[in-house]
PDB file of C-alpha atoms in Angstrom:
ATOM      1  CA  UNK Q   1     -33.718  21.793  20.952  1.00  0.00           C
ATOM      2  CA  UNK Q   2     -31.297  18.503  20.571  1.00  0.00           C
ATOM      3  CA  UNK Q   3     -32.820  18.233  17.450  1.00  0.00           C
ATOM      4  CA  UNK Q   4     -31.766  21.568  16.438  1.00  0.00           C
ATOM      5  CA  UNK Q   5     -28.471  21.330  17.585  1.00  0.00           C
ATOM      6  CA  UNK Q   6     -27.426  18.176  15.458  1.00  0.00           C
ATOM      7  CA  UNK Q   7     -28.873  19.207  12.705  1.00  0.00           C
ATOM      8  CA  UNK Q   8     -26.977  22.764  12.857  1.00  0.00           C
ATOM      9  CA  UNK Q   9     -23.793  20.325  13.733  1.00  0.00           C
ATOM     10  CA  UNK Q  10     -24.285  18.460  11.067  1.00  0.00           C
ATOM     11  CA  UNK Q  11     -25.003  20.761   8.514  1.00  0.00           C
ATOM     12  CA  UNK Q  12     -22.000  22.755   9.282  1.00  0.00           C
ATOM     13  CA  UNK Q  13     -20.059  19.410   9.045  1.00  0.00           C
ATOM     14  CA  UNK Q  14     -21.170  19.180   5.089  1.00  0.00           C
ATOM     15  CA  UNK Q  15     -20.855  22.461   4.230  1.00  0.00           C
ATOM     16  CA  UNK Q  16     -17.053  22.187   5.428  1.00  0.00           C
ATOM     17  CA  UNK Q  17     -16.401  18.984   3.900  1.00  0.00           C
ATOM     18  CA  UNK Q  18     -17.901  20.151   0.336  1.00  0.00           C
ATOM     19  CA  UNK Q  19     -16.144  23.300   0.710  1.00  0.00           C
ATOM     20  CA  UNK Q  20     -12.377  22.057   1.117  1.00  0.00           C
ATOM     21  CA  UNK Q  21     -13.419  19.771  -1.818  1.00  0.00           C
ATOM     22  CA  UNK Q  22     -13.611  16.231   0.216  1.00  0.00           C
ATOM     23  CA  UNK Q  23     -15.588  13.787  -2.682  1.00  0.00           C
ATOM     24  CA  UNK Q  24     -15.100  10.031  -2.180  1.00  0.00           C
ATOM     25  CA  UNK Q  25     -12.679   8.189  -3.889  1.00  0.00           C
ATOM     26  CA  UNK Q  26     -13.485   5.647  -6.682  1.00  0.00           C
ATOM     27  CA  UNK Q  27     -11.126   2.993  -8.837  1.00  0.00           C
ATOM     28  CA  UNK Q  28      -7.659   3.847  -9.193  1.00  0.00           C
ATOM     29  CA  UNK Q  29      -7.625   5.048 -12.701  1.00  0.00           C
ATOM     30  CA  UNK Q  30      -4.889   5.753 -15.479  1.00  0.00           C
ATOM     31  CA  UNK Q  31      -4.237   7.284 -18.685  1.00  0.00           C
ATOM     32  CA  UNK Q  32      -5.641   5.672 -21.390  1.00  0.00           C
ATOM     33  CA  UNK Q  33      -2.649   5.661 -23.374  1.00  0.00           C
ATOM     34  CA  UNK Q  34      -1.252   2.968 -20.802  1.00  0.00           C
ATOM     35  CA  UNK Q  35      -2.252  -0.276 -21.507  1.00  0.00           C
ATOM     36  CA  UNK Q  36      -0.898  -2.601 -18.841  1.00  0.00           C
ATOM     37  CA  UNK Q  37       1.688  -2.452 -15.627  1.00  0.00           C
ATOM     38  CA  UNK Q  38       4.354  -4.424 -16.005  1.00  0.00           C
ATOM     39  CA  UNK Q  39       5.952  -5.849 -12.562  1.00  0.00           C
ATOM     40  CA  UNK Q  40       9.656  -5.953 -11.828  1.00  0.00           C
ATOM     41  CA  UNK Q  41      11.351  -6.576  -8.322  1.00  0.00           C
ATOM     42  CA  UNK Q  42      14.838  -7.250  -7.131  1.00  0.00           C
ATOM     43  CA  UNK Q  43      14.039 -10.332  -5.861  1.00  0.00           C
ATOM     44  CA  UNK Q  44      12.377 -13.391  -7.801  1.00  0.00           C
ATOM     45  CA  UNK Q  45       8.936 -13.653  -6.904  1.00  0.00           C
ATOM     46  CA  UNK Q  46       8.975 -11.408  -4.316  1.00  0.00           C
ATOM     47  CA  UNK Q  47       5.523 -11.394  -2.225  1.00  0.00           C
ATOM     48  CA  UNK Q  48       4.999  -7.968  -2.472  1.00  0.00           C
ATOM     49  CA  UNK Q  49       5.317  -8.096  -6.329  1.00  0.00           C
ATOM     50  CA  UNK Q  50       2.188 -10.911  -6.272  1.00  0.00           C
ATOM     51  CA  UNK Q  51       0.257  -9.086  -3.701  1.00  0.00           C
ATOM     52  CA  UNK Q  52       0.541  -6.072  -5.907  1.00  0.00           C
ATOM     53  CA  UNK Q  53      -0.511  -8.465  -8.949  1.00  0.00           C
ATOM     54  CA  UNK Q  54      -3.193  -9.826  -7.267  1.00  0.00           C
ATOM     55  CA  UNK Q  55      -4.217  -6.172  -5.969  1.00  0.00           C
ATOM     56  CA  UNK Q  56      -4.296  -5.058  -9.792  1.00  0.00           C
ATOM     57  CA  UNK Q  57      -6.394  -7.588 -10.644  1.00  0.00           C
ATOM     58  CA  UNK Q  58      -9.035  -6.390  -8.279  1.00  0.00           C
ATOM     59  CA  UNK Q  59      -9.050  -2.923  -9.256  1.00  0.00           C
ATOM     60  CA  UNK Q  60      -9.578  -4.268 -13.167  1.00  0.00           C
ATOM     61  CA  UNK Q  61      -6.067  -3.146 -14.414  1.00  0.00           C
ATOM     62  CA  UNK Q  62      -3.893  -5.299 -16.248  1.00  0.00           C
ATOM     63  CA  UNK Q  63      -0.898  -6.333 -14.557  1.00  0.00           C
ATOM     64  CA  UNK Q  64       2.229  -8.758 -15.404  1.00  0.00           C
ATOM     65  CA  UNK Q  65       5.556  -9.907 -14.325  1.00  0.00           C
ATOM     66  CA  UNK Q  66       8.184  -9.451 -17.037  1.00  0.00           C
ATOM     67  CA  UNK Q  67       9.945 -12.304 -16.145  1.00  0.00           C
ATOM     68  CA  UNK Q  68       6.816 -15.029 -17.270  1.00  0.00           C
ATOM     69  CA  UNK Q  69       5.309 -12.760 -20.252  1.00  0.00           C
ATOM     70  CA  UNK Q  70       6.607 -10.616 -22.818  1.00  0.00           C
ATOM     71  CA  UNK Q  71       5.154  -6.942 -22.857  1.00  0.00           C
ATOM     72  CA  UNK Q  72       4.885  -4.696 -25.305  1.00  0.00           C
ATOM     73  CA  UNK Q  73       7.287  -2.170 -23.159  1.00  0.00           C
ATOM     74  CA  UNK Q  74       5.586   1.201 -25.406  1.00  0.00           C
ATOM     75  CA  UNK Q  75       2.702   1.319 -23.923  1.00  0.00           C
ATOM     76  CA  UNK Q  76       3.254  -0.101 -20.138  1.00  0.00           C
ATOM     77  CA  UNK Q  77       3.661   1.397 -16.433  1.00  0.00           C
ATOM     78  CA  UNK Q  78       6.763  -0.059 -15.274  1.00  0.00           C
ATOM     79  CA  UNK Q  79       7.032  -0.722 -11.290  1.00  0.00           C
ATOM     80  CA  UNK Q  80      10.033  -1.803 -10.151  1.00  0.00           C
ATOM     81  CA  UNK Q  81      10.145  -2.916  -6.658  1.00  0.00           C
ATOM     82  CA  UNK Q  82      13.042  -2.392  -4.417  1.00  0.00           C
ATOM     83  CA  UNK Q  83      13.928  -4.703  -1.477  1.00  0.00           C
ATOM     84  CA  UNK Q  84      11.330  -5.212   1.000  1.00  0.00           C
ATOM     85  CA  UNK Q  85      12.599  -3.910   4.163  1.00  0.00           C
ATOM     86  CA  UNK Q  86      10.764  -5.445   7.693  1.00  0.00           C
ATOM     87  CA  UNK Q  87      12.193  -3.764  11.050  1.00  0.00           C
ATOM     88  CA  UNK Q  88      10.380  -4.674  14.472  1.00  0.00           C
ATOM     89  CA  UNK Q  89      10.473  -2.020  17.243  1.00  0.00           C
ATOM     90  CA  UNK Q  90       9.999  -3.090  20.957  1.00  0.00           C
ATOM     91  CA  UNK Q  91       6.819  -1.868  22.635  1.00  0.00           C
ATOM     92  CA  UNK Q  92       6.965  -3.450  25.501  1.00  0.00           C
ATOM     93  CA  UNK Q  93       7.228  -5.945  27.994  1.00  0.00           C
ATOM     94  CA  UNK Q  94       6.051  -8.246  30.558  1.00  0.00           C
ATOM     95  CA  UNK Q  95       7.233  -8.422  34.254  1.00  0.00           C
ATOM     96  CA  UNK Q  96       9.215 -10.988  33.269  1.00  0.00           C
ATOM     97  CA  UNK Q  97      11.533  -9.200  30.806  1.00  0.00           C
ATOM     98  CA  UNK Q  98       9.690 -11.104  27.506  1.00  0.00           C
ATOM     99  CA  UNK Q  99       8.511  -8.772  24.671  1.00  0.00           C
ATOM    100  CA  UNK Q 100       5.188  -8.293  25.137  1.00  0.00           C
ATOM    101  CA  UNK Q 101       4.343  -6.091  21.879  1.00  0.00           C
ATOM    102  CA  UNK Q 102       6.219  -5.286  18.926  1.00  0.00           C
ATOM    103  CA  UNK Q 103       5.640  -2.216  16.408  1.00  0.00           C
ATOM    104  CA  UNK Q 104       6.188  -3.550  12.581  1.00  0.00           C
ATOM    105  CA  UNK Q 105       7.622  -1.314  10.587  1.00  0.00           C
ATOM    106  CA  UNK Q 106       7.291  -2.160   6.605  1.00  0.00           C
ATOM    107  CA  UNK Q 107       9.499  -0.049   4.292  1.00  0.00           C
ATOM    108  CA  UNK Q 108       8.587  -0.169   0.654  1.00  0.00           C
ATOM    109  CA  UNK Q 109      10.788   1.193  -2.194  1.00  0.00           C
ATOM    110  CA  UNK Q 110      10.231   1.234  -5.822  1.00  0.00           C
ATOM    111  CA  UNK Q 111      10.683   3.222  -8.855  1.00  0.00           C
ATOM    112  CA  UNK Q 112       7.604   3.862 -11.677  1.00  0.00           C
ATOM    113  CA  UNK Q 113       8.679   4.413 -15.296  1.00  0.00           C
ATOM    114  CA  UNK Q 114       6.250   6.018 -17.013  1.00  0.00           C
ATOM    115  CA  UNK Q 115       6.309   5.417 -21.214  1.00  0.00           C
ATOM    116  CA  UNK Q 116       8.738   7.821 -22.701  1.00  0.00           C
ATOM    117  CA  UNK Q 117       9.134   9.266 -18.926  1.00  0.00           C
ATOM    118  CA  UNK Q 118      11.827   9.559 -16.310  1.00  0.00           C
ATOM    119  CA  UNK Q 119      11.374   7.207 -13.623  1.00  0.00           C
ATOM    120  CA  UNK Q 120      10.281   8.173 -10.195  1.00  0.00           C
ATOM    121  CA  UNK Q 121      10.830   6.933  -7.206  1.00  0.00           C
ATOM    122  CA  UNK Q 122       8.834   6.394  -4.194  1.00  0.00           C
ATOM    123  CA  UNK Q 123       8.776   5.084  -0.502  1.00  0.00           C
ATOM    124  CA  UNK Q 124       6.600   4.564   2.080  1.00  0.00           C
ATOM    125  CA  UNK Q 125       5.914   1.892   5.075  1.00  0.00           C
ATOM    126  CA  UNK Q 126       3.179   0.570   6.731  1.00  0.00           C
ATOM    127  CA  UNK Q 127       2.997   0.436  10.936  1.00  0.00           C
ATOM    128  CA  UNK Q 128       1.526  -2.049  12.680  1.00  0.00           C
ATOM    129  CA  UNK Q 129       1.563  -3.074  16.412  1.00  0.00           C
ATOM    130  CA  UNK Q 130       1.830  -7.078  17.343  1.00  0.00           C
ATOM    131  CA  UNK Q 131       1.204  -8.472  20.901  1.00  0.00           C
ATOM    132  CA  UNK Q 132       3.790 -11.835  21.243  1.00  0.00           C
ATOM    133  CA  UNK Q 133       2.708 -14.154  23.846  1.00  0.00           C
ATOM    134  CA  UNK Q 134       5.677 -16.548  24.578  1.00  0.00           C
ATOM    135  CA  UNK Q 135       2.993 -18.977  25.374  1.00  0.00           C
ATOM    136  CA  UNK Q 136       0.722 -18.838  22.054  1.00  0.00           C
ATOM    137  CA  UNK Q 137       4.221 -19.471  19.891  1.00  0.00           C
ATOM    138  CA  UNK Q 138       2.974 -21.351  16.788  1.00  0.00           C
ATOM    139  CA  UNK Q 139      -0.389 -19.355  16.861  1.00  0.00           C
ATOM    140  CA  UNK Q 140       1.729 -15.877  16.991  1.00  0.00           C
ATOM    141  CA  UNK Q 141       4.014 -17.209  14.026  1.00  0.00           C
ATOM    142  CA  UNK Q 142       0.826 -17.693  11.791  1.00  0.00           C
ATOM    143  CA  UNK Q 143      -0.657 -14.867  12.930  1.00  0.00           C
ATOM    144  CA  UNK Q 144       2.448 -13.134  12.208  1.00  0.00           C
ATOM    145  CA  UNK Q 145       2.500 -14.557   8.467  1.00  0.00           C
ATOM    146  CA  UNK Q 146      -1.229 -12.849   8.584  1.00  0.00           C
ATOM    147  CA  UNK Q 147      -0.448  -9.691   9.391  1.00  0.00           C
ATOM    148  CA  UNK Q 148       2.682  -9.234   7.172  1.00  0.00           C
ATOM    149  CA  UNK Q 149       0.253 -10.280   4.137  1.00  0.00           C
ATOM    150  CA  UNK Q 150      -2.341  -7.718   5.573  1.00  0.00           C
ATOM    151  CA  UNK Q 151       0.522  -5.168   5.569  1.00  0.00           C
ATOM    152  CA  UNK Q 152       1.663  -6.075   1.651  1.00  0.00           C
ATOM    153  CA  UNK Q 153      -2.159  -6.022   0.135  1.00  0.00           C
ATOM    154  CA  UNK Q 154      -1.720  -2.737   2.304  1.00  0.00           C
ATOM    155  CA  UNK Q 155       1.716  -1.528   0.242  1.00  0.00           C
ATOM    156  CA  UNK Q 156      -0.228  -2.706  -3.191  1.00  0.00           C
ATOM    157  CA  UNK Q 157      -3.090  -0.772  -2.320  1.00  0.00           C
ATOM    158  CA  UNK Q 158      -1.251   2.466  -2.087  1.00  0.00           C
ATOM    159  CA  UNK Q 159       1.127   1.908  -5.238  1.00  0.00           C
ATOM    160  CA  UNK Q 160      -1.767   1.373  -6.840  1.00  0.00           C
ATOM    161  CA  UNK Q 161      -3.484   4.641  -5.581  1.00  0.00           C
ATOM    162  CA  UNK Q 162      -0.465   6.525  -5.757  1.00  0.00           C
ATOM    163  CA  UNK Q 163       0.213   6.061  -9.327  1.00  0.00           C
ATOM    164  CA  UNK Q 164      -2.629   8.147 -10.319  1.00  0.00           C
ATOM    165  CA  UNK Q 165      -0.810  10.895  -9.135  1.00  0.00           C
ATOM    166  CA  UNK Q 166       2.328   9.973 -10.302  1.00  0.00           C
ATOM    167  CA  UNK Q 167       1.153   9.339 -14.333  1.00  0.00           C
ATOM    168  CA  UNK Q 168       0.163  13.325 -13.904  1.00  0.00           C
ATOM    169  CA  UNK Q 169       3.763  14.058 -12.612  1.00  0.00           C
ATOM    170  CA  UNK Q 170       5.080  12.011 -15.559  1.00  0.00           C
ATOM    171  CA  UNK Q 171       3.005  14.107 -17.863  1.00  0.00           C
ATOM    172  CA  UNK Q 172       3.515  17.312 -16.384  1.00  0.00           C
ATOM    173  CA  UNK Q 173       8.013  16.833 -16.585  1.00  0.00           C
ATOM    174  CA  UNK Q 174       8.656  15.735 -20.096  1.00  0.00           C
TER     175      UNK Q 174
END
């Protein structure tokens, strides 16, 4: 009778998940008219602008600062990436009146030019929470350094994703 239970559960599970048209998610991909991303950012060397190089990398796209390599600007994505913006909220706190645990709140800005496109912007951030022990302070710093770099591949794994679906906006306003 269990038996018959989770399969009916489970069955039902599918049949809603192929019906509201849930399929999983492969490589980012773009036009093929676009043949590389070129990376700007307010800030020299910014480390979300080589996370996001490094990220693009992975995925197989081609990916370069315009400050080290000319581009032929035609036929490249251009990201431009605003400030980084890194605000801690308190949690909470010991007995003592120390922070205890901080919520990390990274805001990301930039703007995507598409070839012969108006440029779009976009923002987002990524939440995390952090436990600070006063007594663990140099292991909290680098584990601190950790999770911001967590949170960036983060930020250059959504422009990435996201600029699927922006390259159809840019087609569909001309």
């Amino acid at each position: 009778m269990r038996r018959l239970i989770r399969f009916t559960l489970l069955s039902i599970g599918l049949l809603v998940l192929t019906g509201c048209g849930f399929h999983l998610r492969n490589a980012p991909s773009l036009p093929d008219d676009i043949n590389s991303i070129v990376i700007n950012s307010a800030t020299a060397h910014a480390p979300l602008g080589r996370a996001l190089h490094t990220r693009l990398t992975v995925y197989g796209l081609n990916g370069t600062y315009a400050q080290t390599a000319p581009v032929d600007i035609h036929n490249a994505v251009s990201i431009y990436l605003l400030p980084e913006k890194l605000e801690r909220r308190l949690l909470s706190v010991y007995a003592s009146g120390q922070v205890a645990e901080y919520e990390l709140l990274y805001n990301v800005r930039y703007r995507v030019q598409f070839p012969d496109k108006e440029a779009i912007m976009a923002s987002f951030e990524v939440v995390r929470d952090y436990q600070d022990d006063p007594d663990q302070v140099l292991a909290k710093s680098r584990e601190l350094e950790l999770v911001l770099d967590e949170m960036r591949a983060e930020a250059a794994d959504i422009i990435i994703r996201r600029l699927t679906s922006q390259a159809a906006a840019a087609k569909i306003v001309k």
